[in-house]
mmCIF file of N, CA and C in Angstrom:
data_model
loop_
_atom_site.group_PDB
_atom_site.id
_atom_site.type_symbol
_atom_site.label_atom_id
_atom_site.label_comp_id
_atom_site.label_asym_id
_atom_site.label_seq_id
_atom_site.Cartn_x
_atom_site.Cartn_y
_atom_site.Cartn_z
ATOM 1 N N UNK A 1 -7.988 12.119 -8.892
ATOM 2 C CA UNK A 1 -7.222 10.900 -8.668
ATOM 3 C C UNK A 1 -6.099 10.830 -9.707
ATOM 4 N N UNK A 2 -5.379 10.423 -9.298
ATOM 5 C CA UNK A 2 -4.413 9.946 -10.160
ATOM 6 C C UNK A 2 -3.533 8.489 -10.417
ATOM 7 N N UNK A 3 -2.997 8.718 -11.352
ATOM 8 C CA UNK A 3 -2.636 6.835 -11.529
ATOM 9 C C UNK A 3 -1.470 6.426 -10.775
ATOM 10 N N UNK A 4 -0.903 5.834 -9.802
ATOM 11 C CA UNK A 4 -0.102 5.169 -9.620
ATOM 12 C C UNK A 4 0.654 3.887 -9.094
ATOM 13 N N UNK A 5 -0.114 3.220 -10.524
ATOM 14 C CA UNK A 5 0.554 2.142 -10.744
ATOM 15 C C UNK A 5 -0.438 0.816 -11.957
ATOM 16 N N UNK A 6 -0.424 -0.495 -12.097
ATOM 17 C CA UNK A 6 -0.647 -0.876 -12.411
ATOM 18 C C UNK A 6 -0.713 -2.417 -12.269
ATOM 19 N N UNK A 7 -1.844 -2.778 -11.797
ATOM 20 C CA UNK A 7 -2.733 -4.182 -10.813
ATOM 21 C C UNK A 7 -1.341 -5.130 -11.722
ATOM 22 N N UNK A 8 -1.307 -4.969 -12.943
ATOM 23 C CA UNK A 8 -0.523 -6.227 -13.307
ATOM 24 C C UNK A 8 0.772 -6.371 -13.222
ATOM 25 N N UNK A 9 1.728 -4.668 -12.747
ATOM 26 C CA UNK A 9 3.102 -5.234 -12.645
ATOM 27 C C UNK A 9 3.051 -5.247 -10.812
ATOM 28 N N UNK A 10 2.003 -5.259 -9.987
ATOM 29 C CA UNK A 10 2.161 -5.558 -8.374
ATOM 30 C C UNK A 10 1.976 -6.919 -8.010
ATOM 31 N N UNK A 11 3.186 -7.820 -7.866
ATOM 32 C CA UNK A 11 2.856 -8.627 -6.719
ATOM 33 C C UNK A 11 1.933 -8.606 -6.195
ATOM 34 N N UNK A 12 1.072 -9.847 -5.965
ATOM 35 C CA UNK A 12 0.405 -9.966 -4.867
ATOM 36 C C UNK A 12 0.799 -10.354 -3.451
ATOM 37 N N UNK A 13 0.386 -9.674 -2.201
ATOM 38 C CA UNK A 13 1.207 -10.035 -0.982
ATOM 39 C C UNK A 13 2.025 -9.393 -1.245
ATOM 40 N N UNK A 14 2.342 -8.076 -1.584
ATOM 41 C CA UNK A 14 3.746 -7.309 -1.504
ATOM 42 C C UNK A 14 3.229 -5.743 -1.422
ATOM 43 N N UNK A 15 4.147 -5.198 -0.976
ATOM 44 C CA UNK A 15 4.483 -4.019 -1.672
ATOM 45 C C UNK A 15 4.967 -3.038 -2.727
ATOM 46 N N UNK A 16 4.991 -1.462 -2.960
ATOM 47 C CA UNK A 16 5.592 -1.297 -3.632
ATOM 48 C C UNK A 16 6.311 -0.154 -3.802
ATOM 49 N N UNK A 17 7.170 0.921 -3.815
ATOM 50 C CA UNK A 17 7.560 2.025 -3.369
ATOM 51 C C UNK A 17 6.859 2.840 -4.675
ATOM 52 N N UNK A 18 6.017 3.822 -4.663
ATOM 53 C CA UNK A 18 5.348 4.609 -5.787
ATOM 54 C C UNK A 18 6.403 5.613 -6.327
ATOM 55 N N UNK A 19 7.148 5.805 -7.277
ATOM 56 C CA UNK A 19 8.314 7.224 -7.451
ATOM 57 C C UNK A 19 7.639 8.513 -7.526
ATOM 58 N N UNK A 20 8.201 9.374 -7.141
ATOM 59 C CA UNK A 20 8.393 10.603 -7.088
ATOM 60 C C UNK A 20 6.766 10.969 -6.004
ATOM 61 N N UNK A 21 6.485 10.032 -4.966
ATOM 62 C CA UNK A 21 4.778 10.379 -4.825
ATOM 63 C C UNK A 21 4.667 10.150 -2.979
ATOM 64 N N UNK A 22 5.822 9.593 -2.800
ATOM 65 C CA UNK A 22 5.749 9.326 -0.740
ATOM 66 C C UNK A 22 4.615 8.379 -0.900
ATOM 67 N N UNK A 23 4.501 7.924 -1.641
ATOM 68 C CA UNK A 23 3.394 6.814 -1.549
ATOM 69 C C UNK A 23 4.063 4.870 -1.413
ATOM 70 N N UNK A 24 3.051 4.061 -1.200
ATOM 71 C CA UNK A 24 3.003 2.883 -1.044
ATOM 72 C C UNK A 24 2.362 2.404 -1.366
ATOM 73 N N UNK A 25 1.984 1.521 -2.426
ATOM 74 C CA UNK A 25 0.588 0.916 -2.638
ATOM 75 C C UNK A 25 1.199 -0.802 -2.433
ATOM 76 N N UNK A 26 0.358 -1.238 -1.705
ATOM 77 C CA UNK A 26 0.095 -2.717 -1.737
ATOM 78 C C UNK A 26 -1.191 -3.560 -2.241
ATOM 79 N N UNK A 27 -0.981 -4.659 -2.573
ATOM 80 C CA UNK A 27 -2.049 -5.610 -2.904
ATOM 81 C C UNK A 27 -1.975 -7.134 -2.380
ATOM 82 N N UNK A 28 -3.381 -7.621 -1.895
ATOM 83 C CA UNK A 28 -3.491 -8.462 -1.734
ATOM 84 C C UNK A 28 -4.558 -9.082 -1.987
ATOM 85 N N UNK A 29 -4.995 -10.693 -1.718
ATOM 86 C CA UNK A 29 -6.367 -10.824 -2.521
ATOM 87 C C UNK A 29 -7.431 -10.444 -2.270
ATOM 88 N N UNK A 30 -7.530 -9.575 -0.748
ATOM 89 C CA UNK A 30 -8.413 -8.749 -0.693
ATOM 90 C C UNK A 30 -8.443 -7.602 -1.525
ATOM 91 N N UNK A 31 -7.727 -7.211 -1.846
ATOM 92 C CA UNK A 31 -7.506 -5.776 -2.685
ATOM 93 C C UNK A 31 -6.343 -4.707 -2.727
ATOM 94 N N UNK A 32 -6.384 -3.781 -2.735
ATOM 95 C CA UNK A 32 -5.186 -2.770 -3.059
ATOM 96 C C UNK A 32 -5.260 -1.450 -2.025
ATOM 97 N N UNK A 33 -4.202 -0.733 -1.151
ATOM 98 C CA UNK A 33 -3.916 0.017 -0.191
ATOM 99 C C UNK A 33 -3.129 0.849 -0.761
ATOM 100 N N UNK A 34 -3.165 2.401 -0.983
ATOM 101 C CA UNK A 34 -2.484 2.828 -1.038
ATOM 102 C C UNK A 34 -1.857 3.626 0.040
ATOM 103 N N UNK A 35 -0.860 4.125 0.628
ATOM 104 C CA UNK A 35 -0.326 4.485 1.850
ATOM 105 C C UNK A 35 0.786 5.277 1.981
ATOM 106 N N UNK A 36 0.724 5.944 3.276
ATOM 107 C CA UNK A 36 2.117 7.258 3.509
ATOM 108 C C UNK A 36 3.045 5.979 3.405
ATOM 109 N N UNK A 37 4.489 6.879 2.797
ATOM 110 C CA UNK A 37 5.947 6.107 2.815
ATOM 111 C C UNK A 37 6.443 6.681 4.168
ATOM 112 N N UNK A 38 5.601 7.205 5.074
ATOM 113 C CA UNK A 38 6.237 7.821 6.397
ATOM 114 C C UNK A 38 5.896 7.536 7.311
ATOM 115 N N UNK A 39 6.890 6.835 8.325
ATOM 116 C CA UNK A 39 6.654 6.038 9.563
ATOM 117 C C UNK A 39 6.003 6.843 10.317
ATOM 118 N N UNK A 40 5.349 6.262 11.164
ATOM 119 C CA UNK A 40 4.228 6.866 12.209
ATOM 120 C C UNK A 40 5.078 6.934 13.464
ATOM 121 N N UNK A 41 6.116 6.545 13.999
ATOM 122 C CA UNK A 41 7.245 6.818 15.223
ATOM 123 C C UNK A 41 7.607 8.339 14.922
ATOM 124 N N UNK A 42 8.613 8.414 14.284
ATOM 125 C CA UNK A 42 8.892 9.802 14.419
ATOM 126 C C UNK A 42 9.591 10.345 12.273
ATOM 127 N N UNK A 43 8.234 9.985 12.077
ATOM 128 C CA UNK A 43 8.425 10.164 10.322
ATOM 129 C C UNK A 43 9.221 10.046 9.775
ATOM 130 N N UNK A 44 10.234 9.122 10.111
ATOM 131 C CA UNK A 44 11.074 9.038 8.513
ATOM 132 C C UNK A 44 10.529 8.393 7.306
ATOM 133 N N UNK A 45 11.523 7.953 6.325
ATOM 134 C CA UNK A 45 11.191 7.575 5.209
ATOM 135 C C UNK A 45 11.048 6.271 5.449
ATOM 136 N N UNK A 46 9.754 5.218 5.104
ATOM 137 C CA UNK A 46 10.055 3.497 4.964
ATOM 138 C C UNK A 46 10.404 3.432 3.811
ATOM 139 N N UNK A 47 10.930 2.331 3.447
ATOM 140 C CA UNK A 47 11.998 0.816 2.611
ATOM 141 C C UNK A 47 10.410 -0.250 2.252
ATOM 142 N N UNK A 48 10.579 -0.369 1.043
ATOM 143 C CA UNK A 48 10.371 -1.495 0.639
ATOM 144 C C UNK A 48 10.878 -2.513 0.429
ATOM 145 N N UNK A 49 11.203 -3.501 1.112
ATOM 146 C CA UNK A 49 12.114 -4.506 1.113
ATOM 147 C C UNK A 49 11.962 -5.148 -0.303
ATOM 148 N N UNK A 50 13.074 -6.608 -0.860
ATOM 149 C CA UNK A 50 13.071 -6.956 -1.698
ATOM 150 C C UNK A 50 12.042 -7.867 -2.151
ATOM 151 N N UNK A 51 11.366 -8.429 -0.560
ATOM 152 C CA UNK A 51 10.210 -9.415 -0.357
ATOM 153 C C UNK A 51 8.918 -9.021 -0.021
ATOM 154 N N UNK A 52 8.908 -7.136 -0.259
ATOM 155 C CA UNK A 52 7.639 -6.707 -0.435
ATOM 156 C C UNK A 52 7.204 -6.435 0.757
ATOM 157 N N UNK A 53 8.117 -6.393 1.591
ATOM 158 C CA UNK A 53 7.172 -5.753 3.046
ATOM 159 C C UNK A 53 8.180 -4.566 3.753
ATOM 160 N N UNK A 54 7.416 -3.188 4.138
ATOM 161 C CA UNK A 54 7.151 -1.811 4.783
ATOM 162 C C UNK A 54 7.966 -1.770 5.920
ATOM 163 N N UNK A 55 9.304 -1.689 5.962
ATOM 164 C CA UNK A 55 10.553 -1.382 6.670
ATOM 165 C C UNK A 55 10.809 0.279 7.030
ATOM 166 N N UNK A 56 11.133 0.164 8.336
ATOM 167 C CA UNK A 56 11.897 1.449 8.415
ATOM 168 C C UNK A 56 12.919 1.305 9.307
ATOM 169 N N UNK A 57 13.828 1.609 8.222
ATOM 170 C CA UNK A 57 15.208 1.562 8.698
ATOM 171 C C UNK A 57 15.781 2.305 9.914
ATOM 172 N N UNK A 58 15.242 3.400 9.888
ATOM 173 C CA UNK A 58 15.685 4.293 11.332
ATOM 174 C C UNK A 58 15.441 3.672 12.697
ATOM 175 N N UNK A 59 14.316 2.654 13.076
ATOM 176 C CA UNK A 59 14.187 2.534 14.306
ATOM 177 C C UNK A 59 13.650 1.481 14.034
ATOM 178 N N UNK A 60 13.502 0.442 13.019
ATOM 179 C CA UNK A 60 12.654 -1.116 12.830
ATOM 180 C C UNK A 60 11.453 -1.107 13.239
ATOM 181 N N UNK A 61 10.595 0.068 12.662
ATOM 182 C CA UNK A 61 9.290 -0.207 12.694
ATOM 183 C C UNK A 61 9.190 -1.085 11.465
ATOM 184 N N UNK A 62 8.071 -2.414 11.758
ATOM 185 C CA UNK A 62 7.671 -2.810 10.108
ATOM 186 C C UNK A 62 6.272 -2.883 10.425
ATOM 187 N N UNK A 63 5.149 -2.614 9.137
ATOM 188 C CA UNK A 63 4.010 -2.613 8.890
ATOM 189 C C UNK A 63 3.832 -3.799 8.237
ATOM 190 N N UNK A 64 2.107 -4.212 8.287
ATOM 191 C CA UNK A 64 2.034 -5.198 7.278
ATOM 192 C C UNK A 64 1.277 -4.382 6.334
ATOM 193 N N UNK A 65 0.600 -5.201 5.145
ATOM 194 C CA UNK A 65 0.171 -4.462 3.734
ATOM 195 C C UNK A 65 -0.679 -3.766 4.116
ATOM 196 N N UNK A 66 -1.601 -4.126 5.535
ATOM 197 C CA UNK A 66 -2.729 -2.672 4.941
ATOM 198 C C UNK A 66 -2.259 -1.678 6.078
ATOM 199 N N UNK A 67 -1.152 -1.631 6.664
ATOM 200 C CA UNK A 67 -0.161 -0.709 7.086
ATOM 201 C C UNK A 67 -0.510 -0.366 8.587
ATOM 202 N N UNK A 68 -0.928 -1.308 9.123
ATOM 203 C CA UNK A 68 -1.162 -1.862 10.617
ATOM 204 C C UNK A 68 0.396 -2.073 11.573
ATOM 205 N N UNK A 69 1.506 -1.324 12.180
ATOM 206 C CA UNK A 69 2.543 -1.679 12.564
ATOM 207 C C UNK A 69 2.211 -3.134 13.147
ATOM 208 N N UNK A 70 3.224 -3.959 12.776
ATOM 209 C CA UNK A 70 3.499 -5.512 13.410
ATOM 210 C C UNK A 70 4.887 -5.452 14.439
ATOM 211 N N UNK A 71 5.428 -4.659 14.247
ATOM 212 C CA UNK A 71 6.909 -4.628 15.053
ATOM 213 C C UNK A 71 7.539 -2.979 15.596
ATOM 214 N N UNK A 72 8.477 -3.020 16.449
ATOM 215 C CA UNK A 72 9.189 -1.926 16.416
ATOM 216 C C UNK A 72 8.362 -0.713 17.082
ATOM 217 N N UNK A 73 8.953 0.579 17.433
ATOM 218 C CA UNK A 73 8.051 1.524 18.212
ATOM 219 C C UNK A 73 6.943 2.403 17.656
ATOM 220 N N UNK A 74 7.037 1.896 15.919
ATOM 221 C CA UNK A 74 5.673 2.489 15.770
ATOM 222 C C UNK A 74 4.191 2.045 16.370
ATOM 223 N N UNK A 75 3.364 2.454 16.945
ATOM 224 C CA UNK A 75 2.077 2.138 17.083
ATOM 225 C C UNK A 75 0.906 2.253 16.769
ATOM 226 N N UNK A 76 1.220 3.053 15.540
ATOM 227 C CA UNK A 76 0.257 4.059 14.796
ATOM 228 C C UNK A 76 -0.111 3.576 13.714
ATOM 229 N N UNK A 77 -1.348 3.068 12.562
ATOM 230 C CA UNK A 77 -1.204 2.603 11.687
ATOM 231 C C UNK A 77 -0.701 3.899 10.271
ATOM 232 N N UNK A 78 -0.380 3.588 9.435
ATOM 233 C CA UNK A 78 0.262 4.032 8.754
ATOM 234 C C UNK A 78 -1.282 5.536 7.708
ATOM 235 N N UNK A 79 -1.296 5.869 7.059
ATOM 236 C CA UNK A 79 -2.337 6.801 6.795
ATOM 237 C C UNK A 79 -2.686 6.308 5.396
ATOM 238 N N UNK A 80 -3.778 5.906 5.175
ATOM 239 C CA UNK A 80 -4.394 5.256 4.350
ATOM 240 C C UNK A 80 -5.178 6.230 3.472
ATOM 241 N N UNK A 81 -4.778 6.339 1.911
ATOM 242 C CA UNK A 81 -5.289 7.240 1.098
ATOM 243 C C UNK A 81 -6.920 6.554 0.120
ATOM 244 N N UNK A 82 -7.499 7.266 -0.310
ATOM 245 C CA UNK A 82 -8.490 6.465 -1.393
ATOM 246 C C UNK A 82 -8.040 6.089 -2.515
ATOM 247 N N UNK A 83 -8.172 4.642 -2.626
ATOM 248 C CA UNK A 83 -7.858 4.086 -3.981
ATOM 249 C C UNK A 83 -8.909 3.441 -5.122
ATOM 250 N N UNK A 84 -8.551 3.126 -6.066
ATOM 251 C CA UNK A 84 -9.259 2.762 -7.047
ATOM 252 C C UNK A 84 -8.299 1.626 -7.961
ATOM 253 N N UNK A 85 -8.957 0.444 -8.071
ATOM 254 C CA UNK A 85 -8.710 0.023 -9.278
ATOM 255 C C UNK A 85 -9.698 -0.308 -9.864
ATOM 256 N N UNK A 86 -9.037 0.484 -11.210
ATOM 257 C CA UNK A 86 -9.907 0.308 -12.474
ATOM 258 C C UNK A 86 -9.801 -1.068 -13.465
ATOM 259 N N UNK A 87 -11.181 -0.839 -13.753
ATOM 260 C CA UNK A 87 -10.930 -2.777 -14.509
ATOM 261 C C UNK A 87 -9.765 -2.854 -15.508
ATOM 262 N N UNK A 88 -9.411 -1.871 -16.029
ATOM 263 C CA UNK A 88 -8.371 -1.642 -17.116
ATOM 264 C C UNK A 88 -6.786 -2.451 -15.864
ATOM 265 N N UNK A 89 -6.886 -2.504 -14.823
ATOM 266 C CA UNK A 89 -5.676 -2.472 -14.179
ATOM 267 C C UNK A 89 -4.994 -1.120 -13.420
ATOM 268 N N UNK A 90 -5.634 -0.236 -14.091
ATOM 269 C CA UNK A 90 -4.755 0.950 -13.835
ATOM 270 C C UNK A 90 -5.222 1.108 -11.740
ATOM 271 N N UNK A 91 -4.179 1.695 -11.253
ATOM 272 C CA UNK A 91 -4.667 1.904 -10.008
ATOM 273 C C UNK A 91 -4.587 3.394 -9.797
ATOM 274 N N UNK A 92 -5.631 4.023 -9.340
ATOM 275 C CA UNK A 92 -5.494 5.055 -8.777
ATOM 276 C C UNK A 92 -5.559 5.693 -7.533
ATOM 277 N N UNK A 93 -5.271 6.872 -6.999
ATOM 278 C CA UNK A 93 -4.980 7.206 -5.423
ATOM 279 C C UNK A 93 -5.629 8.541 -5.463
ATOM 280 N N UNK A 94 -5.828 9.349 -4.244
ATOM 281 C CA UNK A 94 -6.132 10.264 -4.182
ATOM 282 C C UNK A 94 -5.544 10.981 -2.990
ATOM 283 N N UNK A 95 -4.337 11.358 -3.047
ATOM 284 C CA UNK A 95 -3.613 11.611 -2.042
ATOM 285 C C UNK A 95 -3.720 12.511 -0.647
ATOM 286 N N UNK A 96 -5.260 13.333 -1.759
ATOM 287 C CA UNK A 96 -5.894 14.530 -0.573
ATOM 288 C C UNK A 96 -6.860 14.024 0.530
ATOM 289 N N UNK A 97 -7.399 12.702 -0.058
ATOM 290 C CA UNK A 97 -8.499 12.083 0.929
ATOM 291 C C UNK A 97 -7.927 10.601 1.480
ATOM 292 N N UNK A 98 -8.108 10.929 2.802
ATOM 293 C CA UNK A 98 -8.198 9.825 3.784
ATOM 294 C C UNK A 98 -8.951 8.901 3.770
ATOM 295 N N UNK A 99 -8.921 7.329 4.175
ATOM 296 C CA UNK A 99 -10.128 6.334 4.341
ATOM 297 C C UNK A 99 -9.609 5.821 5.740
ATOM 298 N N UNK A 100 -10.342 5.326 6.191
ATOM 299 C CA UNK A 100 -10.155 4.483 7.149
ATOM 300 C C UNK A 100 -9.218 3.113 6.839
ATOM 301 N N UNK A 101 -7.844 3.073 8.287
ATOM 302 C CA UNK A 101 -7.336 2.195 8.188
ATOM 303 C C UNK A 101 -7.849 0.324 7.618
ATOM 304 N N UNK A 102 -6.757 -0.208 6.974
ATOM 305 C CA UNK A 102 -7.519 -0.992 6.962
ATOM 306 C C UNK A 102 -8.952 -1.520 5.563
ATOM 307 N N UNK A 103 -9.286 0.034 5.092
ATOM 308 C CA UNK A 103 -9.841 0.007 3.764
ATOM 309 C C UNK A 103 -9.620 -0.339 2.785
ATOM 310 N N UNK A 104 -9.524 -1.106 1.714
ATOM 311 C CA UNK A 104 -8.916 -1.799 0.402
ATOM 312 C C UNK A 104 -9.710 -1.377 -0.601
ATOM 313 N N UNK A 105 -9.319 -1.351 -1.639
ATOM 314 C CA UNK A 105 -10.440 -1.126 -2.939
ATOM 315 C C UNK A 105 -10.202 -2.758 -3.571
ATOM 316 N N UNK A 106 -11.345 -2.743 -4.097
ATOM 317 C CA UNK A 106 -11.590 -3.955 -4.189
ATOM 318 C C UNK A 106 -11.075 -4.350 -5.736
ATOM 319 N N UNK A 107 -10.647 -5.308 -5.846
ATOM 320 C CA UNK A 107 -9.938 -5.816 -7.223
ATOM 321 C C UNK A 107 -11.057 -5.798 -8.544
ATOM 322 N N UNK A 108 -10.544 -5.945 -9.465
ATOM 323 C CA UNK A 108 -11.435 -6.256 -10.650
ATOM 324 C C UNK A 108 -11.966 -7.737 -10.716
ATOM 325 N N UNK A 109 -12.616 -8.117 -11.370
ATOM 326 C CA UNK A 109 -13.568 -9.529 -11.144
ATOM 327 C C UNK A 109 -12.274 -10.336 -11.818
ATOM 328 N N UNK A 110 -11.395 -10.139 -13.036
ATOM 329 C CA UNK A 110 -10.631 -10.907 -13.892
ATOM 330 C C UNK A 110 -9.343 -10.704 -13.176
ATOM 331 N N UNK A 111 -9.095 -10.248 -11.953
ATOM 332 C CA UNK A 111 -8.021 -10.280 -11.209
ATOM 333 C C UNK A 111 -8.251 -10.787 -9.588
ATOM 334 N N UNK A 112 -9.725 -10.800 -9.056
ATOM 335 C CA UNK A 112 -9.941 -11.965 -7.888
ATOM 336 C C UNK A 112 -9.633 -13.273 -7.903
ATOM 337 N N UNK A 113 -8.848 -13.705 -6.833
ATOM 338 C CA UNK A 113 -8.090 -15.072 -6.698
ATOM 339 C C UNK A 113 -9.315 -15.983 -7.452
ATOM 340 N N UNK A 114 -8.843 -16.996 -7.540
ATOM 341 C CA UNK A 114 -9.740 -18.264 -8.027
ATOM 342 C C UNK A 114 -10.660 -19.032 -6.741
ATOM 343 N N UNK A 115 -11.380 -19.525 -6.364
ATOM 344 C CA UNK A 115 -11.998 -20.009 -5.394
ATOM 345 C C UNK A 115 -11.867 -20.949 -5.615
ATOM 346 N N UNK A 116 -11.452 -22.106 -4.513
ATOM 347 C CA UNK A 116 -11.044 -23.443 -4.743
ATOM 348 C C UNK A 116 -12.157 -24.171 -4.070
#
């Protein structure tokens, strides 16, 4: 596995473009997704918009965070890698293994929303 990124500089409800890695990791208060930066229509590169959500510019496919297409001619969900966050924050991926769409790793206890 390796690290990329860190629970405390991700938005929650957003995205995030990973550098140098074709990756995507999102978080939400369910937990953290890491994901291909490559559209499931006919593979180009997605956009992380400025408001945190999985654009592709070539043909307006958009995904939501756990990379389920919501719009546009993709129909495919996006390819979902194994992640980890560690209680430290650190997040890690494993770019060689697949999970099932839809899979999240689950947050640290000092970073689960508050229950009202």
């Amino acid at each position: 596995m390796v690290k990329i990124g860190d629970l405390m500089s991700l938005r929650n409800d957003s995205a995030a473009e990973v550098p140098k890695r074709e990756l995507i990791v999102t978080r939400t208060d369910d937990g953290v997704a890491c994901l291909s930066a490559w559209c499931t229509h006919q593979h180009n590169r997605l956009t992380v918009t400025k408001d945190g959500s999985i654009y592709c510019t070539a043909h307006g496919s958009s995904f939501d965070l756990s990379g389920k297409p919501i719009s546009g001619p993709a129909s495919t969900p996006l390819t979902s890698y194994l992640t980890k966050v560690e209680n430290s924050g650190a997040i890690m991926a494993d770019p060689a293994k697949t999970v099932a769409h839809g899979k999240l790793a689950p947050l640290p206890d000092w970073a689960k929303p508050k229950k009202r």
